[in-house]
Structure formats: C-alpha cells, structure tokens
Coordinates of C-alpha atoms and ligand atoms in Angstrom, one line a residue:
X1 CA -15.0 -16.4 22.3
X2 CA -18.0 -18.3 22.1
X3 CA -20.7 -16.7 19.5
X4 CA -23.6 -16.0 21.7
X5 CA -21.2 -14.4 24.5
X6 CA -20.4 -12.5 21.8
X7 CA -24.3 -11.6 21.0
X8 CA -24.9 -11.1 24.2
X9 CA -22.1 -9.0 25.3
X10 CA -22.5 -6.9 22.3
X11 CA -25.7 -5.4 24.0
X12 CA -24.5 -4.8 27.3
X13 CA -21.3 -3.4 26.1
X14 CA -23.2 -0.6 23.9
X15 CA -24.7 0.4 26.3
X16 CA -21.8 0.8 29.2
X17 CA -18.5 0.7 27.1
X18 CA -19.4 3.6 24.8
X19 CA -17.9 6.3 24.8
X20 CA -19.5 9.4 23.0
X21 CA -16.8 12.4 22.8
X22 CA -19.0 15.3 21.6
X23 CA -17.5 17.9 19.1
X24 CA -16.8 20.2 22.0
X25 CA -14.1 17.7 23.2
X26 CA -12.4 16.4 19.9
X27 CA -12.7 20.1 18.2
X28 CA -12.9 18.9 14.8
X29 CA -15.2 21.0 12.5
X30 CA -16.0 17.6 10.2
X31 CA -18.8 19.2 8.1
X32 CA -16.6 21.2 6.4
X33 CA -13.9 18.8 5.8
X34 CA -15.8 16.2 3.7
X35 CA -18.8 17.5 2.6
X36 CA -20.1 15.2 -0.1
X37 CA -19.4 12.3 2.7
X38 CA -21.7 14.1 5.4
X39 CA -23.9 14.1 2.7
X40 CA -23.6 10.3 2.1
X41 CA -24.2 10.2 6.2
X42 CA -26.9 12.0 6.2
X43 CA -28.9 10.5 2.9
X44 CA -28.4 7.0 4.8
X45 CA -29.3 8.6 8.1
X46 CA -32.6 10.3 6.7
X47 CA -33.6 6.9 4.9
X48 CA -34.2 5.6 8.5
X49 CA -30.1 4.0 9.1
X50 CA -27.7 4.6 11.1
X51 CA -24.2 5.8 9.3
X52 CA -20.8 7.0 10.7
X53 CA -17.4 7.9 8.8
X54 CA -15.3 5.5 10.4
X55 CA -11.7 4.3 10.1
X56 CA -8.7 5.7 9.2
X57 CA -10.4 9.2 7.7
X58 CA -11.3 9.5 11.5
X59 CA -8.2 9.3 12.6
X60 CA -6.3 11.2 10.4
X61 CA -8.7 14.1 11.0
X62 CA -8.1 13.9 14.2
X63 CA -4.1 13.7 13.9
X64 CA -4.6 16.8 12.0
X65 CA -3.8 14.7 8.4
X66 CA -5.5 14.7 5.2
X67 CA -7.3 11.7 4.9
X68 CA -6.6 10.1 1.8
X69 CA -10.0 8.5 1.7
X70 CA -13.6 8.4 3.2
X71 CA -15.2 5.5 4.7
X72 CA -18.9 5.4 5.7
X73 CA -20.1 2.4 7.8
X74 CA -23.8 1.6 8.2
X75 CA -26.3 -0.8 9.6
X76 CA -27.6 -0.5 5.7
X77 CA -27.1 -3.6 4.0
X78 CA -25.3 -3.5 0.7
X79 CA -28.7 -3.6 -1.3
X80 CA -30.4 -1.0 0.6
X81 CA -27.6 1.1 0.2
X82 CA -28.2 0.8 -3.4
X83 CA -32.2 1.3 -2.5
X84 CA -31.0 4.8 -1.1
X85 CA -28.1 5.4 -3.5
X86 CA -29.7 3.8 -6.9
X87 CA -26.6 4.2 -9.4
X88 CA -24.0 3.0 -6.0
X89 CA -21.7 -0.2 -7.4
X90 CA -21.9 -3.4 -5.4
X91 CA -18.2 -5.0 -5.1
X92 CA -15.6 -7.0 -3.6
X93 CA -16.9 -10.7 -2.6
X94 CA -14.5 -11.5 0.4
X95 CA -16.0 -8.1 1.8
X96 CA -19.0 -6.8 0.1
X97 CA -19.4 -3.2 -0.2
X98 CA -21.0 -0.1 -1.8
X99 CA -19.2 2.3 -4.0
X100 CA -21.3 5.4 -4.1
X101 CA -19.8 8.0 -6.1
X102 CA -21.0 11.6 -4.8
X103 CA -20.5 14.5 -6.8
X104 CA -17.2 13.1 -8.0
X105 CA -16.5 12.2 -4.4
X106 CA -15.6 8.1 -3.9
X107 CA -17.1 6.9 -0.8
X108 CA -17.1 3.2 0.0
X109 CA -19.6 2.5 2.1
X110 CA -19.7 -0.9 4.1
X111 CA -22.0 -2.6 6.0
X112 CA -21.7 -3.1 9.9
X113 CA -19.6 -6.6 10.5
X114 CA -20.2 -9.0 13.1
X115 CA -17.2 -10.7 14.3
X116 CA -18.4 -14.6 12.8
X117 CA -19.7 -17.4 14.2
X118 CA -23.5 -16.5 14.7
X119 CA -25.8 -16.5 12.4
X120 CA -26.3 -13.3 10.9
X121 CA -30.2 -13.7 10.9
X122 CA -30.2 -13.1 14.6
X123 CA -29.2 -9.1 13.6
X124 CA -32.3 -6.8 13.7
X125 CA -31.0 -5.4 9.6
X126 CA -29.4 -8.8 8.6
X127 CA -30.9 -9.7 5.1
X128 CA -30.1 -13.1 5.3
X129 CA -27.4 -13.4 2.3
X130 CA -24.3 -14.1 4.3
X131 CA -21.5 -14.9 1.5
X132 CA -18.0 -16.1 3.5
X133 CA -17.1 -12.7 5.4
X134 CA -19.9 -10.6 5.0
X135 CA -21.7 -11.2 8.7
X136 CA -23.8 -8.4 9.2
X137 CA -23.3 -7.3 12.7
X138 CA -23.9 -4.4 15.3
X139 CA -22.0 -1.3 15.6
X140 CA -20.3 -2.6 18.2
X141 CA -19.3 -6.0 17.0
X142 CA -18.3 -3.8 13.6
X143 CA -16.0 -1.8 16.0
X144 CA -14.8 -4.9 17.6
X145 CA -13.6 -6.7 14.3
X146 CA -11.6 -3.5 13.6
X147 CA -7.8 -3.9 13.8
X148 CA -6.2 -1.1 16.0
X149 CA -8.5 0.5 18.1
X150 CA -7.9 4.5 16.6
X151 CA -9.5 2.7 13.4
X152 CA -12.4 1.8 15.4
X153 CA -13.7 5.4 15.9
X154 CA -17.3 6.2 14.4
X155 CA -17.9 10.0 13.8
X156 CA -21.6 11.1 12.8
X157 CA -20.7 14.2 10.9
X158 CA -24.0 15.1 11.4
X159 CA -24.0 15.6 15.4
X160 CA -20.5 16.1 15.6
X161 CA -20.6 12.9 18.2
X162 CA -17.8 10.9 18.0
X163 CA -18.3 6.5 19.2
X164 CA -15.8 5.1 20.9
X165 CA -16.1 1.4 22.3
X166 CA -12.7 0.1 22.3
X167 CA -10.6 3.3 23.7
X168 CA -9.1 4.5 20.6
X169 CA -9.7 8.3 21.1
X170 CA -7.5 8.0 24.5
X171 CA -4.9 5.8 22.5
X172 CA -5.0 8.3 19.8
X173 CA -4.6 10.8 22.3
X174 CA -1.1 9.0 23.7
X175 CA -0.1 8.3 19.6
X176 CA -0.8 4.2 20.9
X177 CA -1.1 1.6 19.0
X178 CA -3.2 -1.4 20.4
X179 CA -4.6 -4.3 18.1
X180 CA -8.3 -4.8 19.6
X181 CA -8.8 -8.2 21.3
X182 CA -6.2 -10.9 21.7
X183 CA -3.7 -9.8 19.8
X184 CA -2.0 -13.1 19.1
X185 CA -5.5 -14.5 17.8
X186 CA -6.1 -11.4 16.1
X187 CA -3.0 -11.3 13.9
X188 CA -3.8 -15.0 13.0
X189 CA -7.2 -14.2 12.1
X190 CA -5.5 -11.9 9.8
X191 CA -1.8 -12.0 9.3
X192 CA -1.9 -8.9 7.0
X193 CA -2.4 -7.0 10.3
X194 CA 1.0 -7.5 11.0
X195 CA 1.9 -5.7 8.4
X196 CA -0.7 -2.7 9.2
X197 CA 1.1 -2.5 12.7
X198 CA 4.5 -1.5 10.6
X199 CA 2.8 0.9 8.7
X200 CA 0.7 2.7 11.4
X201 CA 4.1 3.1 13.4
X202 CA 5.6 4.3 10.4
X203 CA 2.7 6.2 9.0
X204 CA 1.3 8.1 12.2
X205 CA 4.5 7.8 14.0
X206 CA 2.4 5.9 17.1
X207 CA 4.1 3.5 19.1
X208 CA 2.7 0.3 19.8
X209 CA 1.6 -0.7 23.1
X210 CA 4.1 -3.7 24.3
X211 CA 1.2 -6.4 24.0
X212 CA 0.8 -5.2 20.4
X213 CA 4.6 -5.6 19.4
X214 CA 5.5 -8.4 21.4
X215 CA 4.2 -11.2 19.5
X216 CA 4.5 -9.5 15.9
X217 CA 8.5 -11.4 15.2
X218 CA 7.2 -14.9 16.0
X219 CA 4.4 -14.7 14.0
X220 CA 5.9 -13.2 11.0
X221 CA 6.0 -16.8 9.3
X222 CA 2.3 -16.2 8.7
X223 CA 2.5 -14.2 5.8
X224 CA 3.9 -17.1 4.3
X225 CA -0.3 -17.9 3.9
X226 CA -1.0 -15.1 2.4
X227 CA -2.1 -14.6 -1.5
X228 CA 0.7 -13.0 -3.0
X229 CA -1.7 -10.8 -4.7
X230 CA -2.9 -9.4 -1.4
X231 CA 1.0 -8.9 -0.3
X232 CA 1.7 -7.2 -3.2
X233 CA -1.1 -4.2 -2.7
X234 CA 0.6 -4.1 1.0
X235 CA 4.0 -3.9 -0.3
X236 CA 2.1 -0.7 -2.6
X237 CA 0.6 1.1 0.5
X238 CA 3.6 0.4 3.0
X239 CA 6.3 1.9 0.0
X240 CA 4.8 4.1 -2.1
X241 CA 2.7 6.2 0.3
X242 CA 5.2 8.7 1.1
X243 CA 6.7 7.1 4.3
X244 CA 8.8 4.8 2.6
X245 CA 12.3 4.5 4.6
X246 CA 10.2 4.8 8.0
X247 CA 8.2 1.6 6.7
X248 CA 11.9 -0.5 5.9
X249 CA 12.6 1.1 9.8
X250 CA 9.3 0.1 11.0
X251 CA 9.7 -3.5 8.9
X252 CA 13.2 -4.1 10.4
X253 CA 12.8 -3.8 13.9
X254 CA 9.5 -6.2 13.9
X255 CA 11.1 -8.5 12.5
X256 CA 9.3 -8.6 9.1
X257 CA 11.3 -7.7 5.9
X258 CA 12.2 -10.8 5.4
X259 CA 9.0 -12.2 5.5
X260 CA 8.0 -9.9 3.0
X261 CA 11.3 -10.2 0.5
X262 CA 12.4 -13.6 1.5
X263 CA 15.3 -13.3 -1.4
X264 CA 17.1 -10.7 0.8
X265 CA 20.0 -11.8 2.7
X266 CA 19.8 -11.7 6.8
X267 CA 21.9 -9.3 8.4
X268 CA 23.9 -12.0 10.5
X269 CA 21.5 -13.5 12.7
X270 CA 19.7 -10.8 13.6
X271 CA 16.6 -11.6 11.7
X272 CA 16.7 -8.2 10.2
X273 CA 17.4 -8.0 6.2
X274 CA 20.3 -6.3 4.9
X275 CA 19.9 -3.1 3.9
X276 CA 22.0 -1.6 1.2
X277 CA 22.8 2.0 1.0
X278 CA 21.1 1.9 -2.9
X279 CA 17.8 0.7 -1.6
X280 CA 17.6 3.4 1.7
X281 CA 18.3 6.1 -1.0
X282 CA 15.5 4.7 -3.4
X283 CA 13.1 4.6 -0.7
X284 CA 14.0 8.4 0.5
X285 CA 13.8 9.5 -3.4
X286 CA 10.9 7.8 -3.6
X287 CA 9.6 9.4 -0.2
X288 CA 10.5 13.1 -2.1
X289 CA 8.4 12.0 -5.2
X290 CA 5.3 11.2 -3.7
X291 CA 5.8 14.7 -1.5
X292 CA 6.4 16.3 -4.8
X293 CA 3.0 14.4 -6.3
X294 CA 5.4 12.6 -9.0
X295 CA 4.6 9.7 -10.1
X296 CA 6.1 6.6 -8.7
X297 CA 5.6 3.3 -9.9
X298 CA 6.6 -0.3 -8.2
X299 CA 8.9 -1.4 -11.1
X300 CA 11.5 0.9 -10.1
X301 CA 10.6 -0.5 -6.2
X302 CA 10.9 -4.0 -6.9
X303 CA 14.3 -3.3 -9.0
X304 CA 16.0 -1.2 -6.0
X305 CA 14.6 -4.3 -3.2
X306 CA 16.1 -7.2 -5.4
X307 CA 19.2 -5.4 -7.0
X308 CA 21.6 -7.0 -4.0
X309 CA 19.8 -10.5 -4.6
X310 CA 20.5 -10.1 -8.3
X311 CA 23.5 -9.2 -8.6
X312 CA 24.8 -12.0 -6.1
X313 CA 22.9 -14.4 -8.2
X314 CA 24.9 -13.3 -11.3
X315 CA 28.0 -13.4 -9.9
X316 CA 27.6 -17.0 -8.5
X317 CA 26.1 -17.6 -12.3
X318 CA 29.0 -15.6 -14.4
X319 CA 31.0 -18.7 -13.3
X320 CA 28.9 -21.3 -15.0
X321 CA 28.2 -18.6 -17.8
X322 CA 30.6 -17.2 -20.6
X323 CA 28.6 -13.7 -20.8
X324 CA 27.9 -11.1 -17.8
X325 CA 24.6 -10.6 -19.3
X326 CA 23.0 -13.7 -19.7
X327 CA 24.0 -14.0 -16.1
X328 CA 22.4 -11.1 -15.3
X329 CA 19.6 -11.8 -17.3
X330 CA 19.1 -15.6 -15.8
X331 CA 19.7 -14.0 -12.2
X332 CA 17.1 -11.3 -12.8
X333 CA 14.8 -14.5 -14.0
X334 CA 15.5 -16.1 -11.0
X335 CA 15.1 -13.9 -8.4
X336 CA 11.6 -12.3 -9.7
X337 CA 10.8 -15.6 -9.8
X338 CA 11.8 -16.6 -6.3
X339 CA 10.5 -13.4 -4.7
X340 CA 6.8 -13.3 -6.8
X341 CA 5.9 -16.5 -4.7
X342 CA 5.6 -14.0 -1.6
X343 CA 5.0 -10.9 -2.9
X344 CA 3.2 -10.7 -6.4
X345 CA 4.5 -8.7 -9.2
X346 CA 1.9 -8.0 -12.1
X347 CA 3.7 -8.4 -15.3
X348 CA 3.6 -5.0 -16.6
X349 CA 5.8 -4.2 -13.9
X350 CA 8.1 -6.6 -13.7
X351 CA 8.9 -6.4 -17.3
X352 CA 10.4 -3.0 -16.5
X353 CA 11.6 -3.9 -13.1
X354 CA 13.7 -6.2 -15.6
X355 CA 14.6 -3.5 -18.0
X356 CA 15.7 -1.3 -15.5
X357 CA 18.0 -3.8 -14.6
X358 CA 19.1 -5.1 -17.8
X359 CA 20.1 -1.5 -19.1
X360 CA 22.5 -1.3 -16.5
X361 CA 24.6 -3.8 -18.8
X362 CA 23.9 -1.4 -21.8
X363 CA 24.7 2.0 -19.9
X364 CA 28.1 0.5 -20.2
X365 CA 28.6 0.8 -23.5
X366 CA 29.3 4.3 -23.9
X367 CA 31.0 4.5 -27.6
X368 CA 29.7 5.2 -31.0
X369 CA 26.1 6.4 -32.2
X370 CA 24.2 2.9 -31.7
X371 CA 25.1 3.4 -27.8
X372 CA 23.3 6.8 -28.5
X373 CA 20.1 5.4 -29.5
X374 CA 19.5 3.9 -25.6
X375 CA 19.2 7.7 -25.0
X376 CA 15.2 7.1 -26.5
X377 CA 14.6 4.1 -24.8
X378 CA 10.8 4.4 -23.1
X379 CA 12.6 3.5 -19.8
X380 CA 16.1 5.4 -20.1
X381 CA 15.1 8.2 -17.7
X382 CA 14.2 4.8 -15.2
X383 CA 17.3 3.1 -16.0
X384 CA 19.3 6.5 -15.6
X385 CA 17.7 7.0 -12.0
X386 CA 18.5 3.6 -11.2
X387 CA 22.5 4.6 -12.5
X388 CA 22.5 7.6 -10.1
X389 CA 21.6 5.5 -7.0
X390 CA 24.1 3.0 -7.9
X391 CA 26.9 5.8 -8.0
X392 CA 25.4 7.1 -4.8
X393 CA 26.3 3.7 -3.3
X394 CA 29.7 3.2 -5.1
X395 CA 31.8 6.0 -6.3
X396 CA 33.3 3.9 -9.2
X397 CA 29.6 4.2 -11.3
X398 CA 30.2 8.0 -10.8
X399 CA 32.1 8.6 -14.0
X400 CA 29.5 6.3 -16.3
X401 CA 26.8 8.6 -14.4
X402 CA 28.1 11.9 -15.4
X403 CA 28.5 10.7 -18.6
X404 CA 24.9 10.2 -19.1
X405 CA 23.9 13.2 -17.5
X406 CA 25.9 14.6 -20.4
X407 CA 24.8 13.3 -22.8
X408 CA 21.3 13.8 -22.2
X409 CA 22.2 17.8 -21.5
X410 CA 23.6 17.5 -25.2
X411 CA 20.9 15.7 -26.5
X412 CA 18.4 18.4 -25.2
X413 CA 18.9 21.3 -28.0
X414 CA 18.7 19.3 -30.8
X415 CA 15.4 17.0 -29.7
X416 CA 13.5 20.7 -28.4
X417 CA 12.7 22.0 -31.6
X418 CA 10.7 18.9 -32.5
X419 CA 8.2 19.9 -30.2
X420 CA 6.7 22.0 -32.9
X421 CA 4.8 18.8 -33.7
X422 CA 1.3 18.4 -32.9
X423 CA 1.3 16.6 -29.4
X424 CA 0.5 13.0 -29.2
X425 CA -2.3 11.4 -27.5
X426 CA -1.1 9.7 -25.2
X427 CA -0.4 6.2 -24.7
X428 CA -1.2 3.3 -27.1
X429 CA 0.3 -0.1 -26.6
X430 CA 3.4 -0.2 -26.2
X431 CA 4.2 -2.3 -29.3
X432 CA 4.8 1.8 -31.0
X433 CA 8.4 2.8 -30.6
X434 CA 8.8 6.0 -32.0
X435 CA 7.4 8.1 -29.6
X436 CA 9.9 9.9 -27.4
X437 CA 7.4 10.9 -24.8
X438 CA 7.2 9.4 -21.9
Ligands
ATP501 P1 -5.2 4.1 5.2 O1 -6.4 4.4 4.4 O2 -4.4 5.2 5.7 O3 -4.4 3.0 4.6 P2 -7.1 2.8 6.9 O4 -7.0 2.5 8.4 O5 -8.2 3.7 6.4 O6 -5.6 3.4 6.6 P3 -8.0 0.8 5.1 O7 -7.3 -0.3 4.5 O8 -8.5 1.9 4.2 O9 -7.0 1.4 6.2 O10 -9.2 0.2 6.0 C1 -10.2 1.0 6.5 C2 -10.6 0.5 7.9 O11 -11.0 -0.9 7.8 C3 -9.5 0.5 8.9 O12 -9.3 1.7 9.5 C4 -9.9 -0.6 9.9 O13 -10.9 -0.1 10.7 C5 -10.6 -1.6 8.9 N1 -9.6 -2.6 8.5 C6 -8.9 -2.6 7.4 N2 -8.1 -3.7 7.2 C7 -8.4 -4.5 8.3 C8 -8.0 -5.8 8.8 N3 -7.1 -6.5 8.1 N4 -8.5 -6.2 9.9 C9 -9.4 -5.5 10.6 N5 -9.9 -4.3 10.2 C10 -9.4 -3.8 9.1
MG502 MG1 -8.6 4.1 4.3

C-alpha cells in the first residue's frame, strides 16, 4: 500500500472505522485489575497524551485470563515519556520503548507505530529521530501494524472505553483469529507471526479464520531468515508457558515443527515431525510444572526435542566408533550443533541439555560406591526426570528407574541430618562442587 494512501486513509478510517465499546458492553471492571497501570494511563493522559493498555493484557482480560503482563501504548514519544516518568528506562533499538517501573509494577510503554514508508515528521507528535523501526505513527496506523486483530484492542482504563479499528472485539467474541491486512504480506513482513498464529490457537484456544491458516504451511520456509536468537525466545514462550503439548498440536498441523527443529525426522511425507511418546510426556510434565509454578528451564526442553535425533545419530556413529559414549557424546555435538543454526541455544543451557543426556550413559552403571557419587551430581534430579520419561516410553528403562528412585529414598535419612548446617547462600559459580543444594 502506497504511503500516503496510508496517511490519508488513516484519517478517514479514525473517524468511520472505530469502534468504541463502552464498559457497559465489554463489562470489565479494568480499574481494579491493574491499578498501577491505570495509573501509568492516567499520568500520560494528564501530561496532555493520549494512552491506552493495549495488546494481549486486553485480551486476556477480556477472555477472563490473567494477563501476564501490561502494555501501555501512547502518542508520547519515548523521551517524553521519560519527561513524564523521569527515572523510566529507554530500550530495545529495533523497537524503542519505555520501561517505567510503577510501584514495583513493570509496564513497557511504547510509542504509537506507523506502518513505514512515510516520513514520520508528517505525524502531529513525531520527534523526528526515526531509528530503523521506530515510525511514530497514529493510533490507527499503531492498531493497523498489530498482528491479529484481538491484539489490536486499546482500553483507556480511565473511561472504561474500549478502541476497536480492525474488528477484534467481534473476533474475540467468536474465539477468531485473523492476521490484520494481507495476510500473506503480513507474515513476510514478519515471519515470526507465523509462529504467534500457533501459539494464539494454542494459548487462547481461538481458531483461525481460513485466510489466516491457509497460507501459514507454504510460508514456513521463512523462518529459515530469522535470527536464531529471536527463535529461540519463541521456542521459550510457545513451550514453557504452560500450554506446551497444545503448542506441538498447534505446531503440527501448520505445518511448522519442522521449521522450527529441522533435525527432527518427518513423519512420512506428511510434513509433520515425528513425535515421540518421550517428548509428548515432557511437554505435558512440563505443562504440570508451570501450573504448579515450578521452575522449568529449556535445557531439559531442548534435551527431550533432540533425544530421537541423538540417539539415531549415535547409533549410525557407534559403527564407526569403538565406545557407545563417545558416540553419544559426538551425536549430542552434532545435533546441538545442527539444530542451534535455527533455533539458538545459549550455552548455559545447552551445557546441561548435554549433561542430561550424557548421564543417561552413567545411570547405567549401577554397581559399587563411585556409581553412588552421581547421586550429588548438580543435575541428577534433571538427569533422573529425564530416566523416568524414557521408561514411560519404553518399559525396558523401567528397572534402571526404580532403581534410582531407590536409591535416592535410601540416600534420604542419612543426607537429612546435615541440614543442621547453616544454610548456604545461594548460588556462586558453578566451578564449587560440594554443595548438594540445588
Ligand atoms: P503474550 O504476552 O501472551 O505473549 P501478547 O499479544 O501480549 O501475548 P507480546 O509479544 O507481549 O504478545 O506483544 C504485545 C503486542 O504487540 C501484541 O499483542 C501485538 O499487538 C504486538 N505485537 C507483538 N509482536 C508482534 C509482531 N511480530 N507483529 C505485529 N505486532 C506484534
Ligand atoms: Mg504481552
């Protein structure tokens, strides 16, 4: 779309494609659901801007869900935020935005986007400092540069008025999910979108609409383009949100896993990965953590994705190799190394993603008082889980699993009464051995 359609547009659109749904329709009481955010509103509101909670704290209110996070979008550049909120922090260069911490309340507050290709100057608050993304733009060309149109919704917490230019409250209303725009050019623009749609389905359980799923297998290839780094705080939010298995569901049927974990094998031709009973029952343990707010981390993810790749890589390797564990070692090698090309794996995860896996080889060993000591090891308890899904998925690991269980029930009355000690701080590098916690 040319850019001065677009500027033009914008104005008549305000004014005839907005939809304000008063607090009488939606029935949400906001002001005393997020205080310190209404707060944040209304400081920006009374220093003469206009502010809404937008996005997906919106919508989650709405679906009756916790938000897990408040947004705040404003016509306030970044720098008069920081005129209204003096001790705010400026961040993030591919999107600029302000971090104003509120009475121990995070709220990130960002600047009204336009959708590119104009120069921002032309926009009544624009301070003429556009750096690469960061086009100032109306509320309605910020609503318009939104992904799915239920995370387009702007709430003033103050009136209770909710703005609505792109029909999300109707789609929220029919649990609809419809990428804004040309959907085709839109997941270009941003591949990662793709990847939103499988979450949002799996997430809010919303369907898409068939415009919005249509074109999502094709394109799947584009995530080829995009920084590992930025895949890698997907793969976080789409598996260790809670909603875990739905996400692999969600993932499978658009045609996406293997996009995302190009080491898995396909499931004949189907386009779909393989899915191995040990990694379904990872992702629903790992769905019961984060219900139970334990922790969970992605080393033990990434080792329960790759552990098919891996251990088919060994065994092709235990042929050229005298000992199963250096094959399993070089495999483990390989295939982080294969699959951190796509998906990024910061170091002090995959370091345990590899222990995990490589104590497998030592649970073995079952014998004598040095097969004991593994019973200390920082990461037993991982490796031990890890053991336990593995029996899940084949009976013969059953035995070595018991066993282990055992042992660390035997273990237990003797280690107890050192607990008299003082308790440790905790955590120092990890160079210090002796501690058992943790
Ligand atoms: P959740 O917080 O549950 O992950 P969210 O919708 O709030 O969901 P965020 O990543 O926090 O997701 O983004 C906040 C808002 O920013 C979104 O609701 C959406 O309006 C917009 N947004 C985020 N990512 C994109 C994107 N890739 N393209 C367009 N708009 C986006
Ligand atoms: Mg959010």
């Amino acid at each position: 779309m040319g850019a001065q359609i677009n500027v033009t547009n914008s104005g008549i659109f305000s004014i005839s494609d907005s939809k304000v749904i008063s607090a009488a329709q939606h029935g949400l009481a906001v002001q005393a659901l997020c205080p310190h955010t209404t707060e944040v509103v209304q400081r920006l509101q009374q220093a003469g801007h206009e502010a809404y909670i937008v996005g997906g704290s919106v919508r989650d209110l709405l679906l009756g869900k916790v938000p897990k996070d408040f947004d705040v979008a404003t016509d306030a550049t970044p720098e008069e935020v920081k005129i209204v909120f003096p001790r705010c922090l400026l961040i993030g260069r591919r999107f600029r935005l302000a971090h104003v911490r509120h009475r121990g309340v995070l709220v990130e507050v960002a600047t009204f986007r336009g959708s590119g290709g104009h120069p921002s100057d032309e926009r009544k608050h624009a301070d003429g400092r556009i750096l690469r993304d960061n086009v100032w733009g109306s509320l309605e060309e910020d609503a318009r540069r939104r992904d799915f149109t239920i995370n387009a919704l702007f709430m003033d917490p103050v009136t209770g008025d909710i703005r609505d230019f792109v029909g999300g409250f109707q789609d929220l209303a029919d649990r609809r999910l419809t990428l804004i725009g040309d959907p085709v050019t839109r997941y270009r623009e941003d591949p990662v979108r793709l990847l939103r749609a499988a979450r949002f389905v799996a997430k809010l359980g919303v369907e898409p609409a068939p415009e919005t799923a249509e074109p999502i297998p094709e394109l799947a290839d584009l995530l080829d383009g995009i920084p590992p780094a930025r895949l890698f705080e997907e793969v976080c939010k789409l598996f260790l949100t809670g909603h875990a298995a739905r996400t692999l569901e969600a993932l499978q049927r658009f045609r996406l896993t293997l996009a995302l974990f190009p080491v898995l094998r396909q499931k004949g031709g189907s386009g779909k990965a393989e899915v191995t009973p040990l990694l379904r029952e990872a992702l629903l343990n790992t769905d019961q953590r984060v219900a139970g707010n334990q922790s969970v981390t992605p080393a033990f993810l990434y080792a329960a994705l790759l552990w098919q790749p891996v251990n088919e890589r060994a065994e092709k390797l235990r042929t050229s190799t005298d000992s199963d564990f250096q094959a399993l070692q070089q495999a483990a090698e390989e295939i982080i190394y294969e699959q951190v090309q796509r998906t990024a794996l910061p170091r002090r995860f995959s370091t345990v993603t590899r222990e995990i896996w490589l104590m497998q080889h030592r649970l073995n060993k079952t014998r004598g008082r040095r097969a004991m000591r593994i019973l200390h090891h920082p990461k037993f308890r991982a490796a031990y889980d890890f053991l336990l899904l593995r029996a899940l998925e084949d009976s013969q690991w059953q035995d070595l699993a018991d066993f282990w269980t055992k042992a660390q029930a035997e273990e237990q009355p003797e280690s107890s009464p050192e607990r008299k000690r003082p308790p440790r701080r905790r955590r120092r590098p990890r160079t210090r051995k002796t501690s058992n916690a943790g």
